[in-house]
Short mmCIF file of C-alpha atoms in Angstrom, two decimals:
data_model
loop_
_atom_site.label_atom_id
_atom_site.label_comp_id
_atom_site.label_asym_id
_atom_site.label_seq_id
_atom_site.Cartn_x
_atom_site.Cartn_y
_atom_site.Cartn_z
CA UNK U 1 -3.14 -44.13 -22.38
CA UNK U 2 0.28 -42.68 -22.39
CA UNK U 3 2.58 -43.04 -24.98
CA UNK U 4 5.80 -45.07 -24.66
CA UNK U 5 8.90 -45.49 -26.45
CA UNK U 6 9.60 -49.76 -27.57
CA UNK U 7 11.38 -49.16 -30.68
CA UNK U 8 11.57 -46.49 -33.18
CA UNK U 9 9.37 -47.54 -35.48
CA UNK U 10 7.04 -50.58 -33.90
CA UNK U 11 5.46 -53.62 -35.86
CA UNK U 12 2.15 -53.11 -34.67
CA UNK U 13 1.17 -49.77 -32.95
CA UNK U 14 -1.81 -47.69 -32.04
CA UNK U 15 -1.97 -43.86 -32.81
CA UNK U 16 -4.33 -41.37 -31.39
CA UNK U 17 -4.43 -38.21 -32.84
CA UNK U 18 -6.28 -34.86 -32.34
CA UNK U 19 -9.69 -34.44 -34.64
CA UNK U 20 -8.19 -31.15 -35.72
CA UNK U 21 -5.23 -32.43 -37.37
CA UNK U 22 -6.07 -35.84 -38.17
CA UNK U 23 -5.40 -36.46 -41.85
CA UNK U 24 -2.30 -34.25 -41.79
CA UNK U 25 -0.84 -36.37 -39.18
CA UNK U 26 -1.70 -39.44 -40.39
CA UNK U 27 -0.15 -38.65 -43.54
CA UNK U 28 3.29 -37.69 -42.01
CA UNK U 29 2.92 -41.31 -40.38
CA UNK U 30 2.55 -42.58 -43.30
CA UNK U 31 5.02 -41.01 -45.01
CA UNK U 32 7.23 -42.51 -42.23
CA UNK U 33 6.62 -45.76 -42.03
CA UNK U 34 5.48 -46.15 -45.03
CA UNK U 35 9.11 -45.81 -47.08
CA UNK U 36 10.42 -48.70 -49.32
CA UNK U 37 6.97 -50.37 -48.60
CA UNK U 38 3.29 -50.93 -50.35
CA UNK U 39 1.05 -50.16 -48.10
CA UNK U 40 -2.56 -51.35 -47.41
CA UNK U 41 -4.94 -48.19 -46.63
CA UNK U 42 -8.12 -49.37 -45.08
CA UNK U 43 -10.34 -45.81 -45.14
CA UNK U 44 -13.85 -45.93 -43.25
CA UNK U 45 -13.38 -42.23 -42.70
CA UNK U 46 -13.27 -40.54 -46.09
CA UNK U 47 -13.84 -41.78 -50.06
CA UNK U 48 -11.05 -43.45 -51.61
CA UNK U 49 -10.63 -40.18 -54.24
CA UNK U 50 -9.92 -37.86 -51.85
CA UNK U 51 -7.81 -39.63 -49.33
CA UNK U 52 -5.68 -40.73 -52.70
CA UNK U 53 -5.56 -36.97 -53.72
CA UNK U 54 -4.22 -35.87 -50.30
CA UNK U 55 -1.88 -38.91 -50.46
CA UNK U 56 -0.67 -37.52 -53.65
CA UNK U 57 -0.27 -33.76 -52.86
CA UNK U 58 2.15 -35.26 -50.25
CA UNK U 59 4.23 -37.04 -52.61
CA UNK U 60 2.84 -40.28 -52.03
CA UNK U 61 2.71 -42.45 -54.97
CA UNK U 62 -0.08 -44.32 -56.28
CA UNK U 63 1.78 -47.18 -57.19
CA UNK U 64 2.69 -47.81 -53.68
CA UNK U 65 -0.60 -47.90 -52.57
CA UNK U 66 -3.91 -50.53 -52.53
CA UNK U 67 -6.75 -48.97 -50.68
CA UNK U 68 -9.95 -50.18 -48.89
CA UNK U 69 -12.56 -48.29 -49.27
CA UNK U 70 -15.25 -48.48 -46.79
CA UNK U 71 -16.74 -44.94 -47.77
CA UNK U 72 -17.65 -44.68 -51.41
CA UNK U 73 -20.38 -47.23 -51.83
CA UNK U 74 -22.30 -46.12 -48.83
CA UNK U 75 -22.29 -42.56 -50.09
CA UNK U 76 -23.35 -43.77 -53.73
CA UNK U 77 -20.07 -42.50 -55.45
CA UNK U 78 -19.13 -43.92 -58.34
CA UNK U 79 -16.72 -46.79 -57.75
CA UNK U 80 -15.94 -48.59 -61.50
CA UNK U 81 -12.35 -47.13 -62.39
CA UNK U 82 -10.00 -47.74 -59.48
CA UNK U 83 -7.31 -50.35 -60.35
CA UNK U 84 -5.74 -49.95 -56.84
CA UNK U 85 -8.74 -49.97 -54.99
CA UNK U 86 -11.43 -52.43 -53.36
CA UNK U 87 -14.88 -50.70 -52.60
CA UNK U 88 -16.60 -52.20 -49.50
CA UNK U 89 -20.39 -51.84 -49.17
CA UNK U 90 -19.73 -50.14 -46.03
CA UNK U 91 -17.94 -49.55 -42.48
CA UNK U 92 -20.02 -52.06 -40.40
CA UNK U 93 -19.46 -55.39 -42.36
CA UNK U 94 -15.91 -56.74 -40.33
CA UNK U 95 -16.01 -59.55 -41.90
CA UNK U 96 -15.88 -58.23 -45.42
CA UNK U 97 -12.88 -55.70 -44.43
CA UNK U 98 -11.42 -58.81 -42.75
CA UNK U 99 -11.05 -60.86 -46.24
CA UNK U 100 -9.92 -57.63 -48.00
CA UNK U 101 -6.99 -56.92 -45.56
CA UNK U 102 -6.53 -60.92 -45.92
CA UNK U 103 -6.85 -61.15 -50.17
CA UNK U 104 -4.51 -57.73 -50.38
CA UNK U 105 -2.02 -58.66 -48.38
CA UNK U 106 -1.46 -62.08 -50.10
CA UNK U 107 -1.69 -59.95 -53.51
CA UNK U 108 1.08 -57.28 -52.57
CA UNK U 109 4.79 -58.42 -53.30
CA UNK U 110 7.58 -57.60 -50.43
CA UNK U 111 7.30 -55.47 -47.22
CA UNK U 112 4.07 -54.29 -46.74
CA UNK U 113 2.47 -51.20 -44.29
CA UNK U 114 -1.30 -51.75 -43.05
CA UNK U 115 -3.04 -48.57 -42.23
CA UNK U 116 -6.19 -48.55 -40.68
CA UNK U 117 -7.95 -45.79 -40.73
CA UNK U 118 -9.35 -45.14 -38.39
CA UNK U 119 -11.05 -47.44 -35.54
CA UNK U 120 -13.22 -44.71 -33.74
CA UNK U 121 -15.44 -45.13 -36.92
CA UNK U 122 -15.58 -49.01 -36.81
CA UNK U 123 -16.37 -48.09 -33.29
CA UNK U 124 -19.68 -46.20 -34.10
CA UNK U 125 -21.10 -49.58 -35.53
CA UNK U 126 -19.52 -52.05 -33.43
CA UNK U 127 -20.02 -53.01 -30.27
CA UNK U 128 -17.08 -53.57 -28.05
CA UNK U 129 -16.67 -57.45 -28.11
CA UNK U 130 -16.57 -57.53 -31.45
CA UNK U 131 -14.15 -54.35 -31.80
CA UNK U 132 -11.98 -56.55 -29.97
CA UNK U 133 -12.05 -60.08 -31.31
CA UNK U 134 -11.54 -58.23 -34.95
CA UNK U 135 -8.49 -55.98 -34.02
CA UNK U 136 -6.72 -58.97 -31.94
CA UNK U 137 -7.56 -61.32 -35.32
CA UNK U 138 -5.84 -58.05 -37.78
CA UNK U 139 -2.91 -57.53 -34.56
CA UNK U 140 -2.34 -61.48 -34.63
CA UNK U 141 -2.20 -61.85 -38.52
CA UNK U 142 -0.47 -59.00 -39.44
CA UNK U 143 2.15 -59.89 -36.92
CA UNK U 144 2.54 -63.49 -38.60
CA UNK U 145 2.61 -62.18 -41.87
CA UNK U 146 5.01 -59.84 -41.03
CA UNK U 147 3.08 -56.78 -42.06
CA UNK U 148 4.07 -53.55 -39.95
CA UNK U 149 0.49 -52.15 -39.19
CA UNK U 150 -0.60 -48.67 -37.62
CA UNK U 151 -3.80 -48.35 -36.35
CA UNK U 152 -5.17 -44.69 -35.64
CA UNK U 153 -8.23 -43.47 -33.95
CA UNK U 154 -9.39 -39.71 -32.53
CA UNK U 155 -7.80 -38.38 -29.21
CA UNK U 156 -11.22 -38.31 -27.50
CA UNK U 157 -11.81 -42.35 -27.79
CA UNK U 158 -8.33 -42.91 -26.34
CA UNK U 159 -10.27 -44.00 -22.91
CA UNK U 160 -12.88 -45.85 -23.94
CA UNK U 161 -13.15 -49.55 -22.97
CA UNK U 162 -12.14 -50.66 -27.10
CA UNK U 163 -8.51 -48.76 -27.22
CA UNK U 164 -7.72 -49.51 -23.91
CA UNK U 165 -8.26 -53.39 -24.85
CA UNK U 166 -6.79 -52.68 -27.88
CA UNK U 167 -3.87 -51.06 -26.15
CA UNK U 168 -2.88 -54.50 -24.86
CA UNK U 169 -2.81 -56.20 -28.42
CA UNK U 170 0.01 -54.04 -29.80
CA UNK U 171 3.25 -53.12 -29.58
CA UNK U 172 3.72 -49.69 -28.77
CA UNK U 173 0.60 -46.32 -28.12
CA UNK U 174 1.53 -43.23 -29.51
CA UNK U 175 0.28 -40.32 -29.00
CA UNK U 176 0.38 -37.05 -32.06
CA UNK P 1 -14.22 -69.62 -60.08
CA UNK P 2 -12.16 -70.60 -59.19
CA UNK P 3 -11.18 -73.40 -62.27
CA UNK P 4 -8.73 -71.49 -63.85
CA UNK P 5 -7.47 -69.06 -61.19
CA UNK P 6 -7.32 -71.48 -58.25
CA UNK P 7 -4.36 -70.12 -56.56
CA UNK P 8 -1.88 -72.56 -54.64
CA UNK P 9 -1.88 -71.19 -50.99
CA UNK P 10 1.13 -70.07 -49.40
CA UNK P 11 2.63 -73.29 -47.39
CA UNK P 12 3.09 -70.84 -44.52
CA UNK P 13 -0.91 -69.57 -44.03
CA UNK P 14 -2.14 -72.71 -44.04
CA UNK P 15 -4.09 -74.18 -40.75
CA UNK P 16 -3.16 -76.43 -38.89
CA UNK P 17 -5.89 -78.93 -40.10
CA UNK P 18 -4.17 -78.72 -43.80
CA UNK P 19 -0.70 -79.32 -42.43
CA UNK P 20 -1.45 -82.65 -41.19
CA UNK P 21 -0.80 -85.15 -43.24
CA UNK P 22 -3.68 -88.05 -43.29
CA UNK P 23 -2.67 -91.09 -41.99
CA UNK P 24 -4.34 -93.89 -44.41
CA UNK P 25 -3.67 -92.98 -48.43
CA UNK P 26 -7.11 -92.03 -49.15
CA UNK P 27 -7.30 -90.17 -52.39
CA UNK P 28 -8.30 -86.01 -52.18
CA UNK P 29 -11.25 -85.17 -54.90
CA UNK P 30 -10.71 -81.21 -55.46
CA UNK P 31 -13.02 -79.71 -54.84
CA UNK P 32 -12.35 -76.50 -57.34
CA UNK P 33 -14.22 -74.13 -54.48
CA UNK P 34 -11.07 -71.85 -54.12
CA UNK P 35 -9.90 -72.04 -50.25
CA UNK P 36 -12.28 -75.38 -49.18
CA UNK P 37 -9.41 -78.23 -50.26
CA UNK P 38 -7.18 -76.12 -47.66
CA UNK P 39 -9.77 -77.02 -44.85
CA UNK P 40 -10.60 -80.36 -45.94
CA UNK P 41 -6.86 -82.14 -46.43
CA UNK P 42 -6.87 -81.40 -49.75
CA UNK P 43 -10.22 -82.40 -51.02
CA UNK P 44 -13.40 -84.44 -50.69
CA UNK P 45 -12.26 -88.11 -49.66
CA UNK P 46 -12.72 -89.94 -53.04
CA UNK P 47 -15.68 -92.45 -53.74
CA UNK P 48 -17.28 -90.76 -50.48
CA UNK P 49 -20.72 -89.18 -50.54
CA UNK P 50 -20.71 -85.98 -48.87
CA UNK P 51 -24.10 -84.01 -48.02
CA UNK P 52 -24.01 -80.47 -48.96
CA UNK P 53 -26.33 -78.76 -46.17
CA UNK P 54 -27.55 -75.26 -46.14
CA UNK P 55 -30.77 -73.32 -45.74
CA UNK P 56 -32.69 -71.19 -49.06
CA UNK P 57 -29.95 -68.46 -50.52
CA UNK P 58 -26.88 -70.04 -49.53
CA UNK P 59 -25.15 -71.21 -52.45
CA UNK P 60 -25.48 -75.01 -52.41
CA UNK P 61 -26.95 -75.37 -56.14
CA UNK P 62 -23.55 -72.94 -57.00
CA UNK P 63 -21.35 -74.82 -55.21
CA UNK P 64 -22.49 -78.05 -56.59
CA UNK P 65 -22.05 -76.90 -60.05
CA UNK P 66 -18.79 -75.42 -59.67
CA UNK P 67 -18.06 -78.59 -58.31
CA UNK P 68 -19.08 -80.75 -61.66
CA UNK P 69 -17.40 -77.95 -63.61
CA UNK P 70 -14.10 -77.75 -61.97
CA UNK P 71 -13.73 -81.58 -62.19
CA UNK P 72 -14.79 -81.54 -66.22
CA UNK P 73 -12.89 -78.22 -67.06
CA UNK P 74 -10.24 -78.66 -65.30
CA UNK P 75 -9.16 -81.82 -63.82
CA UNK P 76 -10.52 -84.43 -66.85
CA UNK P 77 -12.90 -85.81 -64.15
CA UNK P 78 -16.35 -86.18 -66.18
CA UNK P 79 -19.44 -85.34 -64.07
CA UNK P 80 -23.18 -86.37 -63.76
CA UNK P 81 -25.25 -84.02 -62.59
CA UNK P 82 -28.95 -85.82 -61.53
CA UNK P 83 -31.64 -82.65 -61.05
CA UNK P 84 -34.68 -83.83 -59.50
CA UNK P 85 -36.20 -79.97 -59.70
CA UNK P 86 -34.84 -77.68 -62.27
CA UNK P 87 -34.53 -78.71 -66.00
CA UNK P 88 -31.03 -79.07 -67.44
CA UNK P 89 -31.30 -76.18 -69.31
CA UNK P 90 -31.97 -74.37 -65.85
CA UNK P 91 -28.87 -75.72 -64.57
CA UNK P 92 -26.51 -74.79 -67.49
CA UNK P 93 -28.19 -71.55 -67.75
CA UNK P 94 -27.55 -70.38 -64.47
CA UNK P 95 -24.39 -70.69 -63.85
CA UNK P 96 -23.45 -68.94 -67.65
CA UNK P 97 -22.85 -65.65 -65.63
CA UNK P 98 -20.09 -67.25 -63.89
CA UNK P 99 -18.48 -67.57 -67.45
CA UNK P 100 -18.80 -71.61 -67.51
CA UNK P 101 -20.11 -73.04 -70.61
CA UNK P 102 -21.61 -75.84 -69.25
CA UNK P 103 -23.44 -76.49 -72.66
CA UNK P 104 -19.73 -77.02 -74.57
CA UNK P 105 -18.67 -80.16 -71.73
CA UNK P 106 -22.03 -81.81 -72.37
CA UNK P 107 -21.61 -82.03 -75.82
CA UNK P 108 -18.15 -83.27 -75.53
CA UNK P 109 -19.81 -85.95 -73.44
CA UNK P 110 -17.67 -84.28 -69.73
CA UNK P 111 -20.70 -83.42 -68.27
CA UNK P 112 -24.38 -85.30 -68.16
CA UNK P 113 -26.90 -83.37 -66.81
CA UNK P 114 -30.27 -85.87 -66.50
CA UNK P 115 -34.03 -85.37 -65.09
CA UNK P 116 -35.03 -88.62 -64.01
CA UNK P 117 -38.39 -89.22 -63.10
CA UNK P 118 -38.27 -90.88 -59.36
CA UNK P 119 -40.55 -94.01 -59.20
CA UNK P 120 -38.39 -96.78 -57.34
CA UNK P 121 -34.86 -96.01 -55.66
CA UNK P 122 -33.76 -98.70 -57.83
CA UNK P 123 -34.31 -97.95 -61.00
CA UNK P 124 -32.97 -94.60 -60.21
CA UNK P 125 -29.60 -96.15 -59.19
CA UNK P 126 -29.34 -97.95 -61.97
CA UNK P 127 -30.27 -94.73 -64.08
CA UNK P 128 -27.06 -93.21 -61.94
CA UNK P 129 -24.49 -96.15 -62.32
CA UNK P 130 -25.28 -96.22 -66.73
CA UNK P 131 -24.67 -92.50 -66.92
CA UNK P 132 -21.54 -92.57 -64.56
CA UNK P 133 -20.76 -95.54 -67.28
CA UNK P 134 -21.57 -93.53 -70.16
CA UNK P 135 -19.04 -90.70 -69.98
CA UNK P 136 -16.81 -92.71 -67.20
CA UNK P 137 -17.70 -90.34 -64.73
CA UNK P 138 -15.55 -89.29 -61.44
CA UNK P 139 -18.21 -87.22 -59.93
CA UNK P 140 -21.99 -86.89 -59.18
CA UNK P 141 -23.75 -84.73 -57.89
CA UNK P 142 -27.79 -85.06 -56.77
CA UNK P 143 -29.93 -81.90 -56.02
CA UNK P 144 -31.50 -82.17 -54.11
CA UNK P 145 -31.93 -85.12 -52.07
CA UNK P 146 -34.67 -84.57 -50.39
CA UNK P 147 -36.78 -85.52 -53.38
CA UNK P 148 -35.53 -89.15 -53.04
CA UNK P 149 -36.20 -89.60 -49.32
CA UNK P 150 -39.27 -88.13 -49.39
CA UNK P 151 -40.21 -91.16 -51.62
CA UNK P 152 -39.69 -93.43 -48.75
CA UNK P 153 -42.06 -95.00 -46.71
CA UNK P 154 -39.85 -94.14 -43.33
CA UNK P 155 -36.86 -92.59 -42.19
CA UNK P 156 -34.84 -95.75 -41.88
CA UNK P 157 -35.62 -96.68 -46.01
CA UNK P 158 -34.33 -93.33 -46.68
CA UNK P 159 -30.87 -93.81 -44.35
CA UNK P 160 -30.52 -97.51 -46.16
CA UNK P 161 -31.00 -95.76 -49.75
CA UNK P 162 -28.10 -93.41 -48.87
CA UNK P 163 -25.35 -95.93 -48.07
CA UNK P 164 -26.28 -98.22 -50.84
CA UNK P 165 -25.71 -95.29 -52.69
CA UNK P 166 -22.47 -94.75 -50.66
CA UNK P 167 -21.40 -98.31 -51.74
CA UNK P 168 -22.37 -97.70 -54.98
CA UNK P 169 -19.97 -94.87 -55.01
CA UNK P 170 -17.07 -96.77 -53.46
CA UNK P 171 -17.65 -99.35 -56.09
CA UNK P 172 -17.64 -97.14 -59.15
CA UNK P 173 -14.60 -94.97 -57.52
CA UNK P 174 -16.75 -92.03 -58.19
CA UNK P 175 -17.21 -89.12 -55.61
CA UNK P 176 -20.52 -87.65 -54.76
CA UNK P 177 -22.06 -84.49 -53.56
CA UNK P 178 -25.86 -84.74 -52.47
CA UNK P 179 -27.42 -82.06 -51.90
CA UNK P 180 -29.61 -81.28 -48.77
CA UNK P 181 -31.93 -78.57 -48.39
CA UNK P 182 -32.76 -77.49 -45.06
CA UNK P 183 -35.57 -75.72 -43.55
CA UNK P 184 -35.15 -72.75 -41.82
CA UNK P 185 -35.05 -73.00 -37.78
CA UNK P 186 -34.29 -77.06 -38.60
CA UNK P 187 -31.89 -78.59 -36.14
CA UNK P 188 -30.58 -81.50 -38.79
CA UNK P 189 -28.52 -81.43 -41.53
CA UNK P 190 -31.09 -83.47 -44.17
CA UNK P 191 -34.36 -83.88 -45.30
CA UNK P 192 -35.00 -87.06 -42.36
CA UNK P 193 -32.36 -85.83 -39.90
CA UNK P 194 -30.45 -89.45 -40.71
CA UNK P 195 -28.61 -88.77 -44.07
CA UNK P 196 -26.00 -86.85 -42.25
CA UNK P 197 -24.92 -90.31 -40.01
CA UNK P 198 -24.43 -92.43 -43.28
CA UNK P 199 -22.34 -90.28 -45.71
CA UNK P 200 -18.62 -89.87 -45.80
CA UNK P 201 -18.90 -85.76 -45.33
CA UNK P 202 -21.06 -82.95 -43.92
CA UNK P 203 -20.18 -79.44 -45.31
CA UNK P 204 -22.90 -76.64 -43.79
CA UNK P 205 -23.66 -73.42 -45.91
CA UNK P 206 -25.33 -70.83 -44.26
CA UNK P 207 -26.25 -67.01 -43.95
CA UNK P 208 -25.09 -65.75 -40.40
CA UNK P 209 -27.31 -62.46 -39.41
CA UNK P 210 -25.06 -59.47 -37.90
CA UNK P 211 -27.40 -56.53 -36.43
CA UNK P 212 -24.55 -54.49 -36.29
CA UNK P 213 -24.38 -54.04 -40.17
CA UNK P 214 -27.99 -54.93 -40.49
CA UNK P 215 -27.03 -57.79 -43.15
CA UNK P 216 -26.05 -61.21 -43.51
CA UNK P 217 -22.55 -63.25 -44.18
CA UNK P 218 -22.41 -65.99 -45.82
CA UNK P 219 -20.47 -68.95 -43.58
CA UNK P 220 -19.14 -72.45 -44.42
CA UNK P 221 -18.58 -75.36 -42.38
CA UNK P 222 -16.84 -78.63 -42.25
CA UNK P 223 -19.14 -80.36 -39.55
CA UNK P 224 -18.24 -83.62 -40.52
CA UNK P 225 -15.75 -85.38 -43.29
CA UNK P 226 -14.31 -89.09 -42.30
CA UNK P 227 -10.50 -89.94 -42.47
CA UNK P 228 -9.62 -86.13 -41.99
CA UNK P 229 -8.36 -83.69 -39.48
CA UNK P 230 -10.64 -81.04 -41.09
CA UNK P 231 -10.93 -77.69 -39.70
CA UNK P 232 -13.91 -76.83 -37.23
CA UNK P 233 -13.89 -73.07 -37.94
CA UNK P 234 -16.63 -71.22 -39.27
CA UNK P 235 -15.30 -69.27 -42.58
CA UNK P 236 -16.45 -66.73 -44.70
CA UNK P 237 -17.39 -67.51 -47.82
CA UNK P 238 -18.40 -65.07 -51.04
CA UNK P 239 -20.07 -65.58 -54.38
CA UNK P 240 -17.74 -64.19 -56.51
CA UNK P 241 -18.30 -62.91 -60.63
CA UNK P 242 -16.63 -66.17 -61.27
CA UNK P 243 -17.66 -68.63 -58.94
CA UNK P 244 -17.35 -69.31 -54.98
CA UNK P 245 -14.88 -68.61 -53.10
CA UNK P 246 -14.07 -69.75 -48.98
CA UNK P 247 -11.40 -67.74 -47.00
CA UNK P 248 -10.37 -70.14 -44.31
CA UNK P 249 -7.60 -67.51 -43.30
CA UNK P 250 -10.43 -64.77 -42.21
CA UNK P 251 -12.74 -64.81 -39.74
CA UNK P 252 -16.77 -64.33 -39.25
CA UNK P 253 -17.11 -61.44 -36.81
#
């Protein structure tokens, strides 16, 4: 996939970023895009505690944030004391994540930032049909609820037969 | 549940199905199951009987209750609960974890929850039609039904039982919720395969398997409700610490 230039800063849009600098890019995205906005962080990569303390050491405030966590549960952490948080039982149940991007959505006031992160693990546990009918049902809603969305995945799945379908749903591919 | 906290949806997210406007003036029963009325034109058609299908484990004794509750709590629509299986004490007891007091509406006469014994279809009728006129109730609920029809001699008994029970219904202006329990692999929607032809509504609960997370979603569905443009789409649907909840704005991947 190459990356192209729509607009500066696109409603719905796909990153792929190196495995070495993952996080740290994904943060500066954030960062970006996510200014004047609360934004939705759907982590299936790492516990809600420590993506929230990376978050924070970049100046990101709590306040603007609801996450998803897809991580905790399955690795028995402790998950009673979050009031910005959802805990999933894990990254495999779509459905589940589906009604949580749904329920906090409806629940945050004004503009509104979805990050997903990231799809290469929603990848390792599902299969490409259903990789696809779930990103094209987040792509279609976020787009009619007006929710700016980045998606991110690792460099190395940029080719595989899910991005490239997935490359179709949004607006712009960027490569970091 | 749900009672207190049912949330208007946003006029914008809501499908298709609920933007229609019905065409006759049939009266909406709420349903107090937070996201079905959206499906369902705003709520079970009134004085209808609608058969609440689902396999073991998938919430149709919890939906049913809710149901009664919602209607007692919160809408001043008194409720008679008929269990053929589980004492009423069983039924007011289980649900206490959803933080209903079930026992508090009975003894301000909202709620009747009765055991009848089943000899004659009849006599259990009239049994139905003096507590509805005891507490001037809006809705009933039976659970489950299966108990009744398996009293019959045949199928076709059981299917004539049903809609005098619909009339019955109609006549009382009371709204009904009969509960069906289905065995697992069954192709039907009832206990005979016929009740589902004679009510006024069909709504399916069921567990969908999905190998890819090893585990199973729950799923409602509107297969059948009369006088509405209900919504064919399979929704999620979750058991929530305060009663069940359908999402007819996600999907079941």
């Amino acid at each position: 996939m190459e990356s192209t230039t729509v607009l500066d800063m696109p409603k719905i849009a796909l990153y792929t970023l190196s495995a070495e600098e993952y996080t740290k890019r994904l943060v500066s995205i954030l960062k970006r895009a996510g200014k004047g906005k609360k934004v939705i962080y759907l982590t299936t990569t790492k516990p809600y505690s420590q993506i929230s303390g990376m978050l924070h050491e970049a100046g990101i405030k709590d306040k603007d944030i609801f996450f998803i966590d897809c991580v905790s549960r399955s690795l028995g952490e402790k998950t009673l004391n979050a009031q910005n948080c959802v805990f999933l039982e894990n990254p495999r149940n779509l459905t589940a994540i589906s009604i949580a991007i749904n329920e906090s959505v409806k629940k945050l006031p004004g503009k509104k930032l979805l990050v997903m992160d990231s799809l290469s693990t929603l990848m390792l546990y599902n299969d490409h049909v259903t990789m696809g009918r779930f990103s094209n049902f987040v792509i279609n809603r976020m787009r009619s609820l007006d929710v700016e969305t980045v998606l991110s995945a690792f460099e190395a799945d940029a080719k595989s037969e899910t991005l490239r379908q997935i490359a179709g749903f949004v607006d712009e591919v960027r490569k970091k | 549940m749900a009672p207190s906290k049912q949330k208007k949806p946003a006029q914008k997210q809501k499908p298709a199905a609920a933007q229609a406007v019905p065409k006759d003036d049939m009266k909406r029963v709420q349903t107090g199951i937070q996201g079905l009325d959206e499906l369902i034109e705003g709520g079970l058609p009134r004085g209808g009987v609608t058969l609440l299908s689902g396999h073991c484990g998938t919430g149709k004794a919890t939906f049913a209750t809710q149901f009664i509750y919602y209607g007692a709590k919160e809408k001043n629509e008194p409720g008679v609960y008929i269990t053929l299986e589980e004492e009423p004490e069983e039924v007011m007891g289980d649900v206490k974890r959803f933080g209903w007091d079930m026992e508090k509406l009975v003894k301000d006469k909202k709620i009747s929850i009765i055991k009848p014994e089943i000899t004659k279809f009849d006599s259990l009728k009239k049994t139905i039609e003096d507590e509805i006129d005891k507490i001037g109730a809006k809705r009933l609920v039976i659970n489950p039904f299966g108990l009744i029809a398996a009293y019959f001699a045949n199928v076709y008994d059981a299917r004539k039982a049903l809609a005098s029970l619909r009339r019955q219904m109609q006549k009382l202006d009371c709204t009904a919720l009969v509960v069906a329990d289905i065995k697992e692999g069954e192709q039907t929607f009832s206990f005979t395969g016929y009740e589902e032809f004679v009510v006024t509504g069909v709504i399916v609960l069921d567990l969908a398997f999905k190998k890819e997370s090893n585990s199973y979603v729950r799923t409602l569905f509107v297969r059948k409700m009369e006088k509405s443009n209900h919504s064919l789409k399979l929704v999620p649907l979750e058991i929530k610490p305060d009663g069940l909840v359908v999402y007819p704005d996600a999907e079941v991947f």
